[in-house]
Amino acid sequence: MKKKGLFLCIENEQHFLGLKMISILFEEHGWQTKLLGADSPLLHATHAVEQWKPDLVGISFSLTHHIEKANAYIEGLQKTKHQPLILVGGRVVSNYKFPLVQTNQVRFIAQLEELKEFFHYQSIRGIKVVDY
Ligand code: B12
């Protein structure tokens, strides 16, 4: 069965092109994807996680003043019963260092090279995407 990835931009975030590119990369690596798209409220995101049960949620944001909100998404998604791996990316993650906590369940992807590494690990370690 294909692994599932859910992709979204946080609320009030219209910078969507990078997220779309990333979701296509996942499809090219054999994943089933669902794109919630730009400006996705947290409640919508957590509901989609509980319903669709993705292995991974990809969050994107490009505006620096959305850092706090991104943190709230990470915390909210970590509290879902399903507990998917959370990948966080976008212009702010690529260009700045900032104090969000990376754990086994939460990874920040600043460069596409890191995503290649992720695909490599998950292909050799099978379905368990957490702990890559
Ligand atoms: C296109 C663009 C827009 C478009 C977005 C269209 C769309 N559908 O995406 C529109 C016109 C809507 C827009 C609006 C605004 N924008 Co604008 N926009 C840009 C611009 C020119 C390019 C962004 C882009 O698409 N880059 C290309 C993509 C491919 O790059 P990326 O998003 O970084 O994605 C890469 C990685 O980050 C990564 N990635 C992305 N997401 C994810 C997710 C995961 C899970 C992973 C693993 C990786 C990953 O993968 C991609 C490939 O490498 C940038 C300037 C710039 N040079 O970046 C400004 C920029 C981001 N915008 C900016 C601003 C200020 C705004 C507005 C506030 C302007 C205004 N006054 O209205 C609004 C805000 C709208 C909103 N609420 O979101 C500023 C932000 C400054 C800041 N301090 O944060 C920038 C930097 C311009 C500037 N220099 O001032 N914008």
Short mmCIF file of C-alpha atoms and ligand atoms in Angstrom, two decimals:
data_model
loop_
_atom_site.label_atom_id
_atom_site.label_comp_id
_atom_site.label_asym_id
_atom_site.label_seq_id
_atom_site.Cartn_x
_atom_site.Cartn_y
_atom_site.Cartn_z
CA MET A 1 0.00 0.00 0.00
CA LYS A 2 1.23 3.50 -0.83
CA LYS A 3 2.35 5.81 1.94
CA LYS A 4 0.24 8.90 2.37
CA GLY A 5 1.36 12.53 2.60
CA LEU A 6 -0.86 15.48 3.42
CA PHE A 7 0.43 18.94 2.43
CA LEU A 8 -0.69 22.38 3.55
CA CYS A 9 0.27 26.01 4.01
CA ILE A 10 -0.60 27.51 7.36
CA GLU A 11 -3.49 29.93 7.74
CA ASN A 12 -3.10 33.26 5.84
CA GLU A 13 -0.14 31.89 3.92
CA GLN A 14 -0.62 32.21 0.15
CA HIS A 15 2.89 31.10 -0.90
CA PHE A 16 1.91 27.76 -2.26
CA LEU A 17 4.23 27.02 -5.22
CA GLY A 18 7.01 25.39 -3.16
CA LEU A 19 4.54 23.16 -1.32
CA LYS A 20 3.01 22.04 -4.61
CA MET A 21 6.48 21.17 -5.93
CA ILE A 22 7.22 19.14 -2.81
CA SER A 23 3.95 17.21 -3.07
CA ILE A 24 4.82 16.33 -6.68
CA LEU A 25 8.22 15.06 -5.52
CA PHE A 26 6.48 12.77 -3.06
CA GLU A 27 4.19 11.49 -5.83
CA GLU A 28 7.27 10.79 -7.98
CA HIS A 29 8.59 8.70 -5.07
CA GLY A 30 5.44 6.59 -5.02
CA TRP A 31 3.45 8.38 -2.34
CA GLN A 32 -0.26 9.09 -2.40
CA THR A 33 -0.70 12.79 -1.70
CA LYS A 34 -3.46 15.13 -0.65
CA LEU A 35 -2.98 18.86 -1.07
CA LEU A 36 -4.99 21.01 1.31
CA GLY A 37 -3.23 23.96 -0.30
CA ALA A 38 -2.77 27.58 0.73
CA ASP A 39 -4.36 29.16 3.81
CA SER A 40 -5.37 25.94 5.61
CA PRO A 41 -6.74 26.48 9.14
CA LEU A 42 -5.25 24.26 11.86
CA LEU A 43 -8.64 22.78 12.66
CA HIS A 44 -9.06 21.76 9.04
CA ALA A 45 -5.59 20.21 9.09
CA THR A 46 -6.09 18.20 12.30
CA HIS A 47 -9.48 17.01 11.06
CA ALA A 48 -7.92 15.85 7.77
CA VAL A 49 -5.22 13.97 9.73
CA GLU A 50 -7.77 12.14 11.88
CA GLN A 51 -9.91 11.27 8.85
CA TRP A 52 -7.31 10.40 6.20
CA LYS A 53 -4.55 9.12 8.53
CA PRO A 54 -1.47 10.21 6.55
CA ASP A 55 2.00 8.85 7.38
CA LEU A 56 3.35 12.37 6.99
CA VAL A 57 2.16 15.99 7.04
CA GLY A 58 4.15 18.63 5.13
CA ILE A 59 3.72 22.21 6.36
CA SER A 60 4.92 25.25 4.42
CA PHE A 61 5.27 28.92 5.26
CA SER A 62 7.16 31.83 3.67
CA LEU A 63 6.32 34.87 5.79
CA THR A 64 8.60 35.51 8.78
CA HIS A 65 5.72 36.74 10.94
CA HIS A 66 4.17 33.25 10.66
CA ILE A 67 6.80 31.55 12.83
CA GLU A 68 4.64 31.54 15.97
CA LYS A 69 1.70 30.23 14.03
CA ALA A 70 3.84 27.49 12.51
CA ASN A 71 4.77 26.45 16.05
CA ALA A 72 1.08 26.18 16.94
CA TYR A 73 0.53 23.92 13.90
CA ILE A 74 3.41 21.67 14.92
CA GLU A 75 2.06 21.39 18.46
CA GLY A 76 -1.52 20.86 17.27
CA LEU A 77 -0.60 18.18 14.77
CA GLN A 78 1.61 16.39 17.28
CA LYS A 79 -1.40 16.08 19.57
CA THR A 80 -3.50 14.26 16.97
CA LYS A 81 -4.26 10.65 17.82
CA HIS A 82 -2.75 9.49 14.55
CA GLN A 83 0.66 11.17 15.17
CA PRO A 84 2.13 11.48 11.65
CA LEU A 85 5.68 12.55 10.92
CA ILE A 86 5.69 16.34 10.42
CA LEU A 87 7.99 17.92 7.84
CA VAL A 88 8.27 21.71 7.94
CA GLY A 89 9.60 23.70 4.99
CA GLY A 90 9.28 26.90 3.03
CA ARG A 91 11.23 30.10 2.55
CA VAL A 92 11.60 30.87 6.28
CA VAL A 93 12.97 27.41 7.07
CA SER A 94 15.37 27.62 4.10
CA ASN A 95 16.65 31.13 4.89
CA TYR A 96 16.65 31.54 8.66
CA LYS A 97 17.59 29.69 11.80
CA PHE A 98 14.83 29.94 14.36
CA PRO A 99 13.91 28.35 17.66
CA LEU A 100 11.45 25.62 16.78
CA VAL A 101 12.09 22.26 18.35
CA GLN A 102 13.05 19.35 16.11
CA THR A 103 12.16 15.91 17.45
CA ASN A 104 11.77 12.38 16.08
CA GLN A 105 8.30 13.38 14.94
CA VAL A 106 9.17 16.85 13.60
CA ARG A 107 11.79 17.60 10.94
CA PHE A 108 12.77 20.89 9.33
CA ILE A 109 13.81 20.67 5.70
CA ALA A 110 15.98 23.63 4.72
CA GLN A 111 17.44 22.14 1.52
CA LEU A 112 16.09 19.74 -1.06
CA GLU A 113 19.17 17.57 -0.42
CA GLU A 114 17.71 16.76 3.01
CA LEU A 115 14.56 15.53 1.36
CA LYS A 116 16.61 13.20 -0.85
CA GLU A 117 18.11 11.77 2.33
CA PHE A 118 14.61 11.31 3.72
CA PHE A 119 13.44 9.40 0.61
CA HIS A 120 16.54 7.23 0.81
CA TYR A 121 15.93 6.28 4.45
CA GLN A 122 12.25 5.64 4.08
CA SER A 123 12.84 3.43 1.04
CA ILE A 124 15.30 1.19 2.84
CA ARG A 125 13.43 1.14 6.15
CA GLY A 126 9.95 0.51 4.80
CA ILE A 127 6.66 1.92 5.95
CA LYS A 128 7.81 3.35 9.28
CA VAL A 129 8.52 6.95 8.34
CA VAL A 130 8.96 8.21 11.90
CA ASP A 131 12.52 7.54 13.19
CA TYR A 132 14.16 7.91 9.78
C1 B12 B 1 5.44 34.43 -5.71
C2 B12 B 1 5.40 35.27 -4.45
C3 B12 B 1 4.13 35.64 -3.99
C4 B12 B 1 2.83 35.15 -4.61
C5 B12 B 1 2.61 33.67 -4.16
C6 B12 B 1 1.92 32.87 -5.26
C7 B12 B 1 1.75 31.39 -4.87
N1 B12 B 1 0.61 30.85 -5.25
O1 B12 B 1 2.60 30.77 -4.28
C8 B12 B 1 1.79 36.15 -4.03
C9 B12 B 1 1.57 37.25 -5.05
C10 B12 B 1 0.45 35.56 -3.62
C11 B12 B 1 2.56 36.75 -2.84
C12 B12 B 1 1.92 37.46 -1.85
C13 B12 B 1 2.59 38.08 -0.80
N2 B12 B 1 3.91 38.12 -0.59
CO1 B12 B 1 5.17 37.06 -1.65
N3 B12 B 1 6.53 36.40 -2.67
C14 B12 B 1 6.59 35.66 -3.77
C15 B12 B 1 8.07 35.42 -4.20
C16 B12 B 1 8.39 36.40 -5.33
C17 B12 B 1 8.40 34.01 -4.66
C18 B12 B 1 7.91 32.88 -3.72
C19 B12 B 1 8.04 31.57 -4.46
O2 B12 B 1 7.08 31.04 -5.01
N4 B12 B 1 9.26 31.00 -4.51
C20 B12 B 1 9.53 29.77 -5.23
C21 B12 B 1 9.26 28.57 -4.34
C22 B12 B 1 9.50 27.29 -5.16
O3 B12 B 1 10.18 28.63 -3.26
P1 B12 B 1 9.78 28.26 -1.75
O4 B12 B 1 8.37 28.61 -1.47
O5 B12 B 1 10.82 28.78 -0.84
O6 B12 B 1 9.83 26.67 -1.77
C23 B12 B 1 11.06 25.95 -1.78
C24 B12 B 1 11.53 25.53 -0.40
O7 B12 B 1 11.24 26.50 0.57
C25 B12 B 1 10.85 24.20 -0.18
N5 B12 B 1 9.55 24.12 0.50
C26 B12 B 1 8.49 24.95 0.40
N6 B12 B 1 7.49 24.47 1.10
C27 B12 B 1 7.86 23.30 1.64
C28 B12 B 1 7.19 22.40 2.45
C29 B12 B 1 7.83 21.24 2.86
C30 B12 B 1 7.10 20.24 3.69
C31 B12 B 1 9.17 21.01 2.48
C32 B12 B 1 9.86 19.78 2.93
C33 B12 B 1 9.86 21.93 1.71
C34 B12 B 1 9.20 23.05 1.28
O8 B12 B 1 10.66 23.66 -1.46
C35 B12 B 1 10.77 24.64 -2.48
C36 B12 B 1 11.84 24.16 -3.44
O9 B12 B 1 13.12 24.41 -3.00
C37 B12 B 1 8.83 35.75 -2.87
C38 B12 B 1 10.27 36.28 -3.03
C39 B12 B 1 11.29 35.19 -3.00
N7 B12 B 1 12.41 35.46 -3.61
O10 B12 B 1 11.11 34.13 -2.43
C40 B12 B 1 7.90 36.78 -2.23
C41 B12 B 1 7.87 36.95 -0.68
C42 B12 B 1 7.89 35.59 -0.01
N8 B12 B 1 6.57 37.58 -0.45
C43 B12 B 1 6.63 38.48 0.48
C44 B12 B 1 5.53 39.28 0.89
C45 B12 B 1 5.82 40.38 1.87
C46 B12 B 1 4.23 39.04 0.39
C47 B12 B 1 2.95 39.79 0.76
C48 B12 B 1 2.80 40.15 2.24
C49 B12 B 1 2.90 41.05 -0.13
C50 B12 B 1 1.71 41.95 0.12
N9 B12 B 1 1.98 43.07 0.72
O11 B12 B 1 0.60 41.61 -0.21
C51 B12 B 1 1.85 38.83 0.28
C52 B12 B 1 1.43 37.86 1.41
C53 B12 B 1 0.34 36.92 0.99
C54 B12 B 1 0.09 35.87 2.04
N10 B12 B 1 -0.78 36.16 3.00
O12 B12 B 1 0.70 34.83 2.02
C55 B12 B 1 8.03 38.62 1.09
C56 B12 B 1 8.10 37.98 2.48
C57 B12 B 1 8.95 38.80 3.47
C58 B12 B 1 8.88 38.30 4.84
N11 B12 B 1 9.41 39.08 5.73
O13 B12 B 1 8.43 37.28 5.20
C59 B12 B 1 8.89 37.98 -0.02
C60 B12 B 1 10.18 37.34 0.49
C61 B12 B 1 9.23 39.12 -1.03
C62 B12 B 1 10.18 40.15 -0.44
N12 B12 B 1 11.47 40.06 -0.71
O14 B12 B 1 9.75 41.01 0.26
N13 B12 B 1 3.85 36.48 -2.93
#
